[in-house]
XYZ file of C-alpha atoms in Angstrom:
741
model
C -19.316 24.285 19.601
C -17.006 22.621 17.084
C -14.343 24.668 15.329
C -15.087 24.937 11.599
C -11.649 26.164 10.532
C -9.572 24.119 8.113
C -8.668 20.776 9.681
C -5.051 19.767 10.079
C -3.581 17.887 7.112
C -1.664 14.916 8.528
C 0.733 12.993 6.280
C 2.618 9.692 6.600
C 6.398 9.686 7.056
C 7.994 6.283 6.600
C 11.387 8.001 6.504
C 12.904 11.432 7.042
C 12.783 12.375 3.348
C 9.048 11.645 3.215
C 8.490 13.850 6.261
C 10.318 16.798 4.695
C 8.467 16.237 1.420
C 5.149 16.302 3.266
C 6.008 19.599 4.953
C 7.262 21.080 1.675
C 3.947 20.211 0.016
C 1.741 21.712 2.696
C 1.184 19.117 5.421
C 0.566 20.637 8.840
C 1.823 17.540 10.635
C 3.330 14.116 10.004
C 3.158 10.820 11.854
C 6.232 8.606 12.011
C 7.593 5.637 13.922
C 10.845 4.299 15.281
C 12.233 0.859 14.479
C 9.961 -0.978 16.929
C 6.637 -0.685 18.765
C 4.852 0.813 15.776
C 2.186 -0.615 13.477
C 4.299 -0.306 10.311
C 7.512 -2.109 11.205
C 7.967 -2.988 7.510
C 8.479 0.718 6.749
C 11.992 2.198 6.803
C 11.054 4.203 9.920
C 13.328 6.676 11.701
C 16.293 6.314 14.028
C 16.243 8.250 17.302
C 18.655 10.825 15.796
C 16.486 11.204 12.691
C 13.451 11.707 14.905
C 15.408 14.328 16.849
C 16.209 16.146 13.603
C 12.611 15.966 12.439
C 11.262 17.374 15.694
C 13.758 20.234 15.650
C 12.839 21.030 12.049
C 9.112 20.902 12.797
C 9.330 23.250 15.771
C 11.371 25.797 13.843
C 8.809 25.698 11.038
C 5.667 25.578 13.212
C 4.747 22.062 12.142
C 3.876 19.040 14.279
C 5.155 15.482 14.612
C 3.160 12.621 16.124
C 5.109 9.468 16.944
C 3.447 6.090 16.484
C 3.729 3.799 19.506
C 0.694 1.872 18.382
C 1.273 -1.835 18.895
C 0.422 -4.283 21.643
C 3.238 -4.626 24.185
C 4.083 -7.886 25.940
C 5.024 -8.049 29.623
C 8.693 -8.727 28.878
C 8.854 -5.567 26.744
C 7.450 -3.064 29.249
C 10.792 -1.904 30.623
C 12.252 -1.440 27.129
C 9.110 0.411 26.039
C 9.333 2.677 29.094
C 12.967 3.450 28.276
C 12.054 4.389 24.727
C 9.213 6.618 25.930
C 11.670 8.335 28.294
C 13.968 9.037 25.333
C 11.033 10.413 23.359
C 9.937 12.541 26.323
C 13.318 14.264 26.142
C 12.694 15.027 22.449
C 9.222 16.466 23.219
C 7.063 15.146 20.373
C 3.687 16.770 19.855
C 1.955 13.484 20.745
C 2.359 9.721 20.944
C -0.195 7.557 19.141
C -0.970 4.473 21.250
C -2.995 1.273 21.010
C -2.061 -0.596 24.184
C -3.977 0.282 27.366
C -0.853 -0.378 29.415
C 1.173 2.121 27.391
C -1.620 4.668 27.766
C -1.405 4.214 31.545
C 2.406 4.355 31.514
C 2.491 7.667 29.631
C -0.364 9.274 31.549
C 0.933 8.332 35.014
C 4.706 8.648 34.561
C 5.247 10.988 31.589
C 2.204 13.272 31.909
C 3.476 16.051 29.657
C 3.321 13.786 26.597
C 0.037 14.243 24.754
C -1.748 10.967 23.976
C -3.662 10.196 20.796
C -5.754 7.018 20.736
C -4.802 4.955 17.693
C -7.443 3.640 15.318
C -6.135 0.249 16.514
C -7.966 0.919 19.795
C -11.159 0.379 17.827
C -13.007 3.445 19.118
C -16.134 3.684 16.982
C -18.866 5.462 18.966
C -19.366 8.339 21.415
C -19.168 6.032 24.449
C -15.693 4.968 23.317
C -14.670 8.600 22.823
C -15.952 9.361 26.331
C -13.767 6.577 27.746
C -10.767 8.054 25.923
C -11.458 11.516 27.347
C -11.715 10.129 30.887
C -8.411 8.295 30.350
C -6.386 11.410 29.528
C -6.456 11.070 25.741
C -6.428 14.372 23.818
C -7.384 13.047 20.388
C -9.129 9.943 19.054
C -8.283 8.495 15.656
C -11.615 6.948 14.774
C -12.232 3.455 13.427
C -11.817 3.514 9.636
C -15.070 1.692 8.889
C -17.361 4.508 10.021
C -19.776 6.383 7.799
C -20.006 10.149 7.518
C -23.378 9.967 9.295
C -21.780 8.140 12.237
C -18.802 10.498 12.411
C -21.196 13.464 12.515
C -23.138 11.940 15.400
C -19.951 11.210 17.358
C -18.624 14.738 16.757
C -21.839 16.274 18.101
C -21.533 14.233 21.310
C -17.879 14.973 22.093
C -15.536 17.912 22.587
C -12.464 15.702 22.164
C -10.384 16.188 19.022
C -11.305 13.672 16.317
C -9.059 12.465 13.516
C -10.225 10.505 10.466
C -8.464 8.681 7.647
C -9.255 10.309 4.310
C -6.960 8.629 1.801
C -4.994 5.454 1.152
C -5.124 1.711 1.659
C -7.873 0.278 3.845
C -7.858 -2.787 6.053
C -10.703 -5.163 5.325
C -11.041 -5.787 9.065
C -12.299 -3.547 11.818
C -9.262 -1.899 13.392
C -7.320 -3.929 15.940
C -9.496 -7.014 15.446
C -7.663 -8.874 12.693
C -5.796 -12.061 13.611
C -5.580 -13.387 10.045
C -1.849 -12.874 9.445
C -1.068 -13.953 12.993
C -3.142 -17.134 12.683
C -1.479 -18.408 9.519
C 2.100 -17.617 10.485
C 2.505 -15.623 13.698
C 2.928 -12.266 11.893
C 0.578 -10.046 13.829
C -1.032 -6.917 12.448
C -1.293 -5.794 16.073
C 2.512 -5.837 16.175
C 3.178 -4.089 12.856
C 4.009 -7.272 10.931
C 0.868 -7.991 8.892
C 1.495 -10.064 5.729
C -1.869 -8.978 4.246
C -3.392 -12.417 3.587
C -6.701 -10.648 2.919
C -5.221 -9.491 -0.417
C -4.908 -13.079 -1.670
C -7.091 -14.887 -4.151
C -9.472 -17.306 -2.435
C -11.104 -20.351 -3.974
C -14.690 -21.472 -3.416
C -16.345 -24.610 -4.793
C -17.374 -23.021 -8.077
C -15.347 -19.815 -8.439
C -12.391 -17.836 -7.169
C -11.880 -14.152 -6.433
C -10.279 -11.621 -4.095
C -13.111 -11.929 -1.594
C -11.460 -9.889 1.183
C -9.448 -7.264 -0.712
C -10.737 -3.729 -0.204
C -10.226 -0.815 -2.560
C -8.324 2.334 -1.594
C -9.997 5.256 0.126
C -10.330 8.708 -1.444
C -12.405 11.218 0.536
C -11.555 14.387 -1.350
C -15.207 15.290 -1.902
C -15.981 14.963 1.819
C -13.577 17.717 2.921
C -16.349 20.357 3.185
C -18.385 18.018 5.403
C -15.408 17.200 7.625
C -14.703 20.910 7.988
C -18.341 21.640 8.809
C -18.539 19.079 11.631
C -15.236 20.188 13.137
C -12.933 17.235 12.459
C -9.520 18.207 13.850
C -7.275 16.244 11.507
C -7.463 14.581 8.086
C -5.066 11.655 7.928
C -3.410 10.198 4.845
C -2.405 6.528 5.044
C 0.919 5.408 3.577
C 3.989 4.965 5.789
C 5.041 2.086 3.529
C 5.069 4.459 0.541
C 7.896 6.748 -0.574
C 8.276 10.484 -1.121
C 6.744 10.457 -4.610
C 3.438 9.221 -3.197
C 3.563 11.641 -0.264
C 4.308 14.575 -2.565
C 1.352 13.967 -4.864
C -1.266 13.061 -2.257
C -0.367 15.895 0.126
C -0.294 18.404 -2.742
C -3.755 17.307 -3.899
C -5.350 17.524 -0.454
C -3.611 20.825 0.351
C -4.989 22.231 -2.877
C -8.498 21.073 -1.986
C -8.338 22.363 1.591
C -7.213 25.815 0.440
C -9.715 26.177 -2.415
C -11.204 29.669 -2.503
C -14.989 30.049 -2.142
C -16.676 29.558 -5.496
C -13.696 27.706 -6.967
C -14.076 24.436 -5.051
C -15.421 22.351 -7.939
C -12.628 23.277 -10.345
C -9.940 22.833 -7.691
C -11.355 19.484 -6.571
C -11.309 18.222 -10.175
C -7.671 19.255 -10.526
C -6.766 17.605 -7.223
C -8.667 14.482 -8.273
C -6.648 14.277 -11.498
C -3.431 14.258 -9.447
C -4.715 11.427 -7.256
C -5.925 9.341 -10.193
C -2.398 9.245 -11.643
C -0.790 7.840 -8.487
C -0.023 4.094 -8.642
C -2.456 2.280 -6.378
C -5.631 0.248 -6.205
C -8.897 1.590 -7.552
C -10.720 3.975 -5.254
C -13.907 3.050 -3.456
C -16.706 5.532 -2.916
C -16.467 7.510 0.344
C -18.330 5.897 3.246
C -21.291 8.266 3.437
C -23.864 5.840 4.853
C -24.395 2.131 5.530
C -25.064 1.343 1.861
C -21.474 2.394 1.060
C -20.146 -0.893 2.452
C -21.509 -2.781 -0.555
C -18.612 -1.475 -2.669
C -15.921 -1.664 0.011
C -14.403 -4.945 -1.256
C -13.229 -5.215 -4.891
C -13.444 -8.989 -5.210
C -12.985 -9.050 -9.008
C -9.704 -7.113 -8.913
C -6.252 -8.213 -7.831
C -5.267 -7.208 -4.323
C -1.868 -6.114 -5.623
C -1.057 -2.458 -5.229
C 0.034 -0.306 -8.152
C -0.704 0.324 -11.816
C -0.330 -2.593 -14.211
C 2.426 -1.580 -16.613
C 3.527 -4.782 -18.333
C 4.251 -8.499 -18.432
C 7.510 -10.404 -17.956
C 7.898 -12.302 -21.239
C 11.376 -13.776 -21.116
C 13.273 -14.012 -17.820
C 16.905 -15.109 -17.501
C 19.511 -15.119 -14.740
C 20.400 -11.412 -15.170
C 16.862 -10.044 -15.350
C 13.897 -10.243 -17.686
C 12.345 -8.780 -20.817
C 9.150 -6.845 -20.170
C 6.416 -6.044 -22.681
C 5.050 -2.740 -21.436
C 1.423 -1.656 -21.270
C 2.449 1.603 -19.587
C 5.547 3.778 -19.342
C 8.515 2.907 -17.100
C 11.424 5.104 -15.926
C 14.711 4.476 -14.186
C 14.129 4.898 -10.469
C 10.597 3.497 -10.610
C 9.663 0.768 -8.161
C 7.790 -2.233 -9.502
C 6.091 -5.236 -7.968
C 6.311 -8.384 -10.088
C 3.451 -10.768 -9.316
C 4.335 -14.432 -9.845
C 2.229 -15.890 -12.664
C 2.157 -19.330 -11.031
C 1.280 -18.167 -7.512
C -0.349 -14.798 -6.902
C 0.682 -14.899 -3.256
C 4.316 -14.584 -4.346
C 5.758 -11.293 -5.562
C 9.103 -9.522 -5.678
C 9.778 -5.808 -5.345
C 12.347 -4.307 -7.690
C 13.877 -0.852 -7.924
C 14.584 -0.250 -11.621
C 18.201 0.949 -11.622
C 19.246 -0.301 -15.074
C 17.338 -1.189 -18.235
C 18.003 -1.602 -21.946
C 15.888 -0.750 -24.958
C 16.889 -2.371 -28.264
C 20.108 -3.490 -26.591
C 21.130 0.004 -25.500
C 20.944 1.634 -22.043
C 17.727 3.606 -21.613
C 16.274 5.998 -19.050
C 12.671 5.261 -19.985
C 10.493 2.923 -22.023
C 6.967 3.557 -23.281
C 3.742 1.622 -23.754
C 4.079 -1.061 -26.447
C 7.865 -1.291 -26.183
C 9.824 -4.291 -24.956
C 12.633 -3.443 -22.561
C 15.105 -5.498 -20.569
C 15.126 -4.904 -16.794
C 18.247 -5.959 -14.913
C 17.542 -7.729 -11.613
C 19.021 -10.470 -9.433
C 15.550 -11.518 -8.241
C 13.733 -14.537 -9.635
C 10.874 -13.671 -11.986
C 8.663 -16.212 -13.767
C 7.395 -15.943 -17.325
C 4.043 -14.146 -17.783
C 4.293 -12.489 -14.364
C 2.387 -9.208 -14.100
C 4.398 -6.036 -13.503
C 2.841 -3.300 -11.360
C 4.399 0.136 -11.014
C 4.072 0.985 -7.316
C 6.223 4.096 -7.143
C 8.210 6.598 -9.139
C 11.749 7.856 -8.790
C 12.127 10.102 -5.763
C 14.626 12.383 -4.103
C 16.148 10.783 -0.996
C 17.278 14.284 0.096
C 20.475 12.879 1.601
C 22.423 16.136 1.665
C 19.453 17.975 3.141
C 18.680 15.391 5.819
C 22.361 15.043 6.754
C 22.557 18.803 7.324
C 19.567 18.977 9.675
C 20.514 19.820 13.281
C 19.562 17.594 16.184
C 16.892 18.725 18.595
C 18.015 21.416 21.017
C 17.835 20.973 24.787
C 14.551 22.218 26.209
C 14.828 24.810 28.964
C 11.925 25.060 31.408
C 11.599 28.525 32.930
C 9.525 30.455 35.448
C 9.163 34.170 34.631
C 8.219 36.550 37.453
C 7.554 40.202 36.562
C 6.816 43.152 38.851
C 7.405 46.901 38.859
C 11.096 46.329 39.720
C 11.807 44.127 36.703
C 12.256 40.455 35.785
C 13.388 37.334 37.594
C 13.623 34.260 35.369
C 14.407 30.923 37.026
C 15.475 27.782 35.188
C 13.296 24.960 36.555
C 14.854 21.894 34.924
C 15.835 19.295 37.572
C 19.380 19.856 38.829
C 19.666 23.354 37.342
C 19.086 26.012 39.978
C 20.037 29.249 38.259
C 18.219 32.551 37.932
C 18.597 35.650 35.802
C 17.614 39.083 37.106
C 16.855 42.188 35.101
C 16.249 45.367 37.053
C 14.024 47.744 35.133
C 11.354 50.210 36.149
C 8.019 48.942 34.798
C 5.040 51.271 34.961
C 1.492 50.358 35.864
C -0.727 50.022 32.815
C -3.349 52.595 31.956
C -4.987 50.464 29.243
C -2.975 47.697 27.547
C -1.500 45.557 30.291
C 1.032 42.783 29.769
C -0.719 39.401 29.681
C 0.710 36.069 30.790
C -0.024 34.629 27.346
C 1.884 37.406 25.553
C 4.789 37.044 27.980
C 5.034 33.284 27.468
C 4.711 33.554 23.691
C 7.510 36.113 23.513
C 9.947 33.933 25.458
C 9.209 30.891 23.298
C 11.424 32.426 20.619
C 15.068 31.442 21.020
C 17.955 32.041 18.637
C 20.192 29.786 20.691
C 21.703 26.869 18.781
C 21.865 24.857 22.014
C 18.637 25.581 23.878
C 15.000 26.107 23.060
C 12.070 26.989 25.249
C 10.387 24.153 27.081
C 7.676 24.584 29.684
C 7.109 28.283 30.439
C 5.320 29.421 33.597
C 4.615 33.079 34.290
C 3.618 35.337 37.174
C 2.797 39.034 36.726
C 2.336 41.132 39.857
C -0.257 43.778 39.135
C -1.338 45.378 35.875
C 1.876 46.351 34.081
C 2.733 48.051 30.808
C 5.835 47.164 28.807
C 6.412 48.160 25.162
C 6.797 45.163 22.858
C 10.216 46.393 21.699
C 11.432 46.415 25.306
C 10.034 42.925 25.924
C 11.875 41.595 22.858
C 15.138 43.171 24.040
C 14.798 41.565 27.470
C 14.034 38.201 25.894
C 17.197 38.407 23.735
C 19.318 39.333 26.759
C 17.963 36.362 28.692
C 18.766 33.814 25.977
C 22.259 35.296 25.556
C 22.778 34.799 29.300
C 21.569 31.196 28.980
C 24.133 30.378 26.270
C 26.966 31.709 28.444
C 25.936 30.366 31.850
C 24.184 27.020 31.299
C 25.645 23.861 29.782
C 23.404 21.022 28.531
C 25.565 18.390 30.234
C 24.899 20.026 33.628
C 21.169 19.453 33.350
C 19.522 16.370 34.785
C 16.702 15.196 32.590
C 13.333 14.869 34.280
C 12.731 11.954 31.912
C 15.372 9.956 33.797
C 13.681 10.428 37.167
C 10.309 9.559 35.629
C 11.751 6.361 34.194
C 13.334 5.421 37.535
C 10.022 6.054 39.261
C 8.252 3.666 36.903
C 10.939 0.977 37.139
C 10.951 1.126 40.943
C 7.168 0.729 41.113
C 7.140 -1.964 38.446
C 9.646 -4.115 40.321
C 7.441 -3.980 43.421
C 4.365 -5.272 41.594
C 3.536 -8.946 41.863
C 0.939 -11.616 41.166
C -2.196 -12.579 43.029
C -2.520 -15.815 44.950
C -4.952 -17.978 42.989
C -7.056 -21.048 43.670
C -8.434 -23.472 41.079
C -9.420 -21.669 37.861
C -13.039 -20.555 37.489
C -14.560 -21.898 34.271
C -16.768 -19.842 31.925
C -18.315 -21.119 28.687
C -20.190 -19.608 25.772
C -22.028 -21.666 23.172
C -21.971 -25.437 22.793
C -18.608 -26.341 24.274
C -17.480 -29.568 25.905
C -15.310 -27.922 28.533
C -13.211 -30.015 30.934
C -13.924 -30.282 34.650
C -16.729 -31.530 36.842
C -17.935 -28.263 38.362
C -20.777 -26.383 36.728
C -19.290 -23.543 34.648
C -20.512 -19.960 34.460
C -22.813 -19.651 31.454
C -22.033 -16.607 29.290
C -24.357 -15.397 26.497
C -24.804 -12.461 24.155
C -27.780 -10.210 24.819
C -29.840 -11.781 22.030
C -29.153 -15.240 23.516
C -30.232 -14.451 27.086
C -32.310 -17.168 28.759
C -33.009 -18.686 32.173
C -29.597 -20.393 32.218
C -27.622 -17.210 31.493
C -25.217 -16.207 34.287
C -23.247 -13.561 32.414
C -23.728 -11.215 29.451
C -21.146 -10.636 26.707
C -21.456 -7.101 25.325
C -20.971 -6.745 21.543
C -17.513 -5.675 20.404
C -19.020 -3.319 17.833
C -22.001 -1.043 18.391
C -22.740 1.693 15.824
C -23.596 5.100 17.245
C -27.242 4.733 16.196
C -27.570 1.529 18.258
C -26.031 2.797 21.516
C -29.301 3.806 23.150
C -30.909 0.497 22.211
C -27.942 -1.405 23.656
C -28.129 0.594 26.888
C -31.785 -0.422 27.152
C -30.964 -4.099 26.639
C -28.314 -3.910 29.363
C -30.862 -2.339 31.705
C -33.341 -5.123 30.934
C -30.737 -7.816 31.603
C -29.886 -6.162 34.911
C -33.570 -6.142 35.882
C -33.625 -9.900 35.172
C -30.961 -10.395 37.819
C -27.813 -10.516 35.680
C -24.834 -9.198 37.643
C -21.904 -10.407 35.529
C -20.831 -8.704 32.280
C -18.027 -9.166 29.762
C -16.686 -6.063 28.027
C -15.202 -6.734 24.593
C -14.568 -3.128 23.520
C -13.600 -0.010 25.458
C -16.928 1.754 24.890
C -18.592 -0.812 27.197
C -16.822 0.673 30.219
C -18.929 3.833 29.987
C -22.165 1.908 29.357
C -21.730 -0.009 32.626
C -20.428 2.926 34.683
C -23.694 3.477 36.594
C -24.061 -0.153 37.724
C -22.180 -0.505 41.007
C -23.051 -4.020 42.167
C -21.913 -5.955 39.101
C -18.856 -8.055 38.238
C -16.985 -7.005 35.090
C -14.512 -9.018 33.016
C -12.673 -8.131 29.845
C -12.969 -10.586 26.983
C -11.897 -11.165 23.381
C -11.411 -9.061 21.273
C -10.388 -6.466 23.910
C -6.603 -6.982 24.146
C -4.731 -7.201 27.458
C -1.065 -8.101 26.942
C 0.649 -6.693 30.018
C 0.144 -6.000 33.716
C -0.193 -2.236 33.189
C -3.201 -2.841 30.940
C -4.650 -5.111 33.629
C -3.985 -2.423 36.247
C -5.800 0.148 34.108
C -8.864 -2.094 33.886
C -8.691 -2.751 37.626
C -8.860 1.000 38.217
C -12.018 1.005 36.064
C -13.777 -1.500 38.300
C -12.928 -4.746 36.506
C -12.837 -7.893 38.628
C -11.089 -10.098 36.079
C -9.306 -9.728 32.762
C -8.749 -12.103 29.878
C -5.230 -12.418 28.465
C -4.944 -11.589 24.776
C -5.513 -14.622 22.583
C -2.414 -14.035 20.398
C 0.081 -14.392 23.264
C 2.490 -17.318 23.372
C 3.035 -19.509 26.450
C 5.982 -17.519 27.831
C 4.152 -14.202 27.412
C 1.093 -15.614 29.202
C 3.190 -16.879 32.097
C 4.988 -13.539 32.444
C 1.677 -11.691 32.422
C 0.267 -13.975 35.117
C 3.400 -13.398 37.215
C 2.839 -9.612 37.304
C -0.914 -9.025 36.981
C -2.696 -7.480 39.973
C -6.038 -8.515 38.473
C -7.244 -12.143 38.291
C -6.242 -13.408 34.859
C -8.373 -15.572 32.610
C -6.963 -17.698 29.786
C -8.967 -18.192 26.588
C -8.320 -21.926 26.241
C -10.506 -23.070 23.400
C -13.267 -22.406 20.924
C -13.920 -20.813 17.548
C -12.689 -17.200 17.676
C -13.029 -15.127 14.527
C -9.785 -14.040 12.864
C -11.243 -11.132 10.873
C -14.365 -9.021 11.268
C -15.660 -6.450 8.795
C -18.661 -4.259 8.036
C -18.043 -4.780 4.321
C -20.380 -6.807 2.138
C -18.659 -9.949 0.856
C -19.489 -11.570 -2.465
C -19.674 -15.024 -0.926
C -20.474 -16.892 2.269
C -19.313 -20.355 3.211
C -16.073 -22.265 2.813
C -13.056 -20.869 0.925
C -9.372 -21.771 0.705
C -6.195 -19.945 -0.268
C -3.499 -21.155 -2.675
C -1.619 -22.807 0.202
C -4.636 -24.956 1.066
C -5.637 -23.104 4.249
C -9.417 -23.259 4.664
C -11.699 -20.625 6.149
C -15.399 -19.907 6.569
C -16.956 -16.550 5.672
C -20.173 -15.909 7.582
C -22.454 -12.907 8.000
C -24.018 -12.518 11.433
C -27.745 -11.787 11.217
C -27.845 -9.943 14.553
C -24.989 -7.493 14.020
C -24.752 -7.398 10.220
C -21.004 -7.942 10.554
C -19.128 -10.435 8.415
C -16.753 -12.826 10.208
C -13.911 -15.015 8.967
C -13.219 -18.242 10.877
C -10.377 -20.742 10.384
C -11.140 -24.372 9.638
C -9.455 -25.523 12.844
C -10.813 -25.031 16.325
C -8.559 -23.186 18.756
C -7.219 -25.028 21.809
C -4.289 -24.529 24.200
C -3.182 -26.376 27.360
C -3.822 -25.061 30.858
C -1.442 -22.334 32.038
C -0.153 -22.456 35.615
C -1.318 -19.625 37.839
C -4.358 -18.625 35.790
C -7.374 -17.548 37.848
C -9.975 -18.463 35.235
C -10.472 -20.250 31.926
C -12.790 -19.444 29.040
C -14.243 -21.581 26.254
C -16.385 -20.178 23.480
C -18.029 -21.629 20.403
C -19.844 -19.453 17.888
C -22.464 -21.061 15.670
C -19.910 -22.186 13.117
C -18.960 -25.634 11.852
C -15.309 -26.654 12.162
C -13.344 -29.789 11.477
C -13.432 -31.351 14.944
C -10.419 -33.505 14.072
C -8.282 -30.393 13.600
C -7.225 -28.063 16.392
C -4.683 -25.261 16.442
C -2.755 -23.851 19.434
C -2.450 -20.558 17.507
C 0.708 -18.810 18.796
C 0.971 -20.762 22.063
C 4.035 -22.767 20.957
C 5.650 -20.084 18.800
C 6.620 -16.456 19.336
C 3.851 -13.886 18.938
C 5.904 -11.611 16.677
């Protein structure tokens, strides 16, 4: 039975000030990242000391902090990533949000007390995917953004795992974790937190041009009652690239709506909606209630630029530019100036000085012409978008926040003779005894839960409670006032008798355990690579390749089935039936392209399973996780460069396949596009937009075919060609010869 209480309100925190603002305005939790290994590396993000301060503040105020560790991790980065996780383990965050299967395995097996949330970048979009997450030790799934309310309801009914959904903010045009667009054109991967948002550009077709891939912003205010009814655990606001002014307004609006009294919902929702409408941003799309909602997902007639249009640059010079305003502007506002000659070029400016009629001014209004001082180049007739307002950086407040206290793990034993409390942190073998006569209970006996909850409270400036274990011998009665007194005496004893520097962190031993095991791991001995092909591909070699087909392509020549990378909840049963039919036809080889497929194939014990694009495997821990799930082979992630591929091969315990050539998609969406066929961007890059008649998904393909050289040590090679025309004279090695950033 799902809990129908108010869901958690989860806010973005691109910096410490935004986190405090979110808590001040009613957020129950925030999500934030460090300087690397998070999907918003362009945000300010937090230092390890700032994260320590935030976690200490949140615990003292009964809030929560989830740390984003949601990028793909290359083999060469595993040891650094493990070291960072060990540091975070010491700080005791409420959860880590992860995308990479290898990082999931690392946390679960070596740092088991860290709660794991599956990032939306994992692409979990149906109940079979949620089931996989539950079996893998995940406590919460952040669902794919492109799901309808109907689909979310169906998933919630089928699972007891906590579910989190995005309710507000910018949307990716692509299905989560499956966009290679930014990576393809320049090596800036969205799966590594470096997306350049090429989908927001203007694209040119033969007879028209538009923003064919730019989605509107999400606003799900009206769906709060439905989310509450189906038991969604957390409502997530997007926006770690935004500042405190945005966080303040959005969190305040959603807090207001969540707390609306019965009978007053309509009036409160209107008031909250007015707040949201005045925030600089793109126009809102309708909430995704059902499949027809995807027709309005992309706003192809509107600029992909974020913010409210507030003027035009009419006369730039070397010190700044004159701006004719169509909306008000204040000192401290942040503006984005879109180049009039090239919409792909823009500069961001913080308005720190401006003149009105030649005199310094704090604000300028609609219809006025002001001069904005800036050292950045602005072209005449460029559009000016206000993307943020002045905000309080809270420097004095953030500077004064204390660092996280040292966590003390304790074991509390209680019997009729009193208390014995042992400190259980590694290297700290000290105990405190309190002799007291405790009577047997007549009615209200002391519970283990009440005992643990009481000792969680610590007034110590140095220590706070960590893991608390309890043992009560018999049915005992102890007045609450006496229990509080004993708890205070214990923590006073701790401050006098235990020093933080004496304690050996368990995180250090966990890290050493991982590093020792990692150094022992090594590669497989391989023979000549096995060749697999899909589609019409002229693959090299003289031996007959394995023929791989999708379920709708199955024929007498099919050796292997490729499962679809996206299967809506309503189609799961049908897909399971098609798999059963293929098995009855003698098929014993299957390719899994999304995590949900693992559960669909779980009951077939005499089959061979491979992973395949777009299921990412970037490191040997991810390969090891798939091996433990019965995989016989795994395909290296297509974005990896040569060095990363070679390092992965050198450590993988599972036979490794290299995707060597074909026509992989670089973006996939459920949204309806206004055009199909060939388009180009302002830089002359050409792409094909095509809707697939079998899945209903829309795919974006580059003009060039993909091809890379053979990689030494690979166990298998894969070639695939979708039914798409490409310029056969053009090939691209993708990131093979450059760094996958």
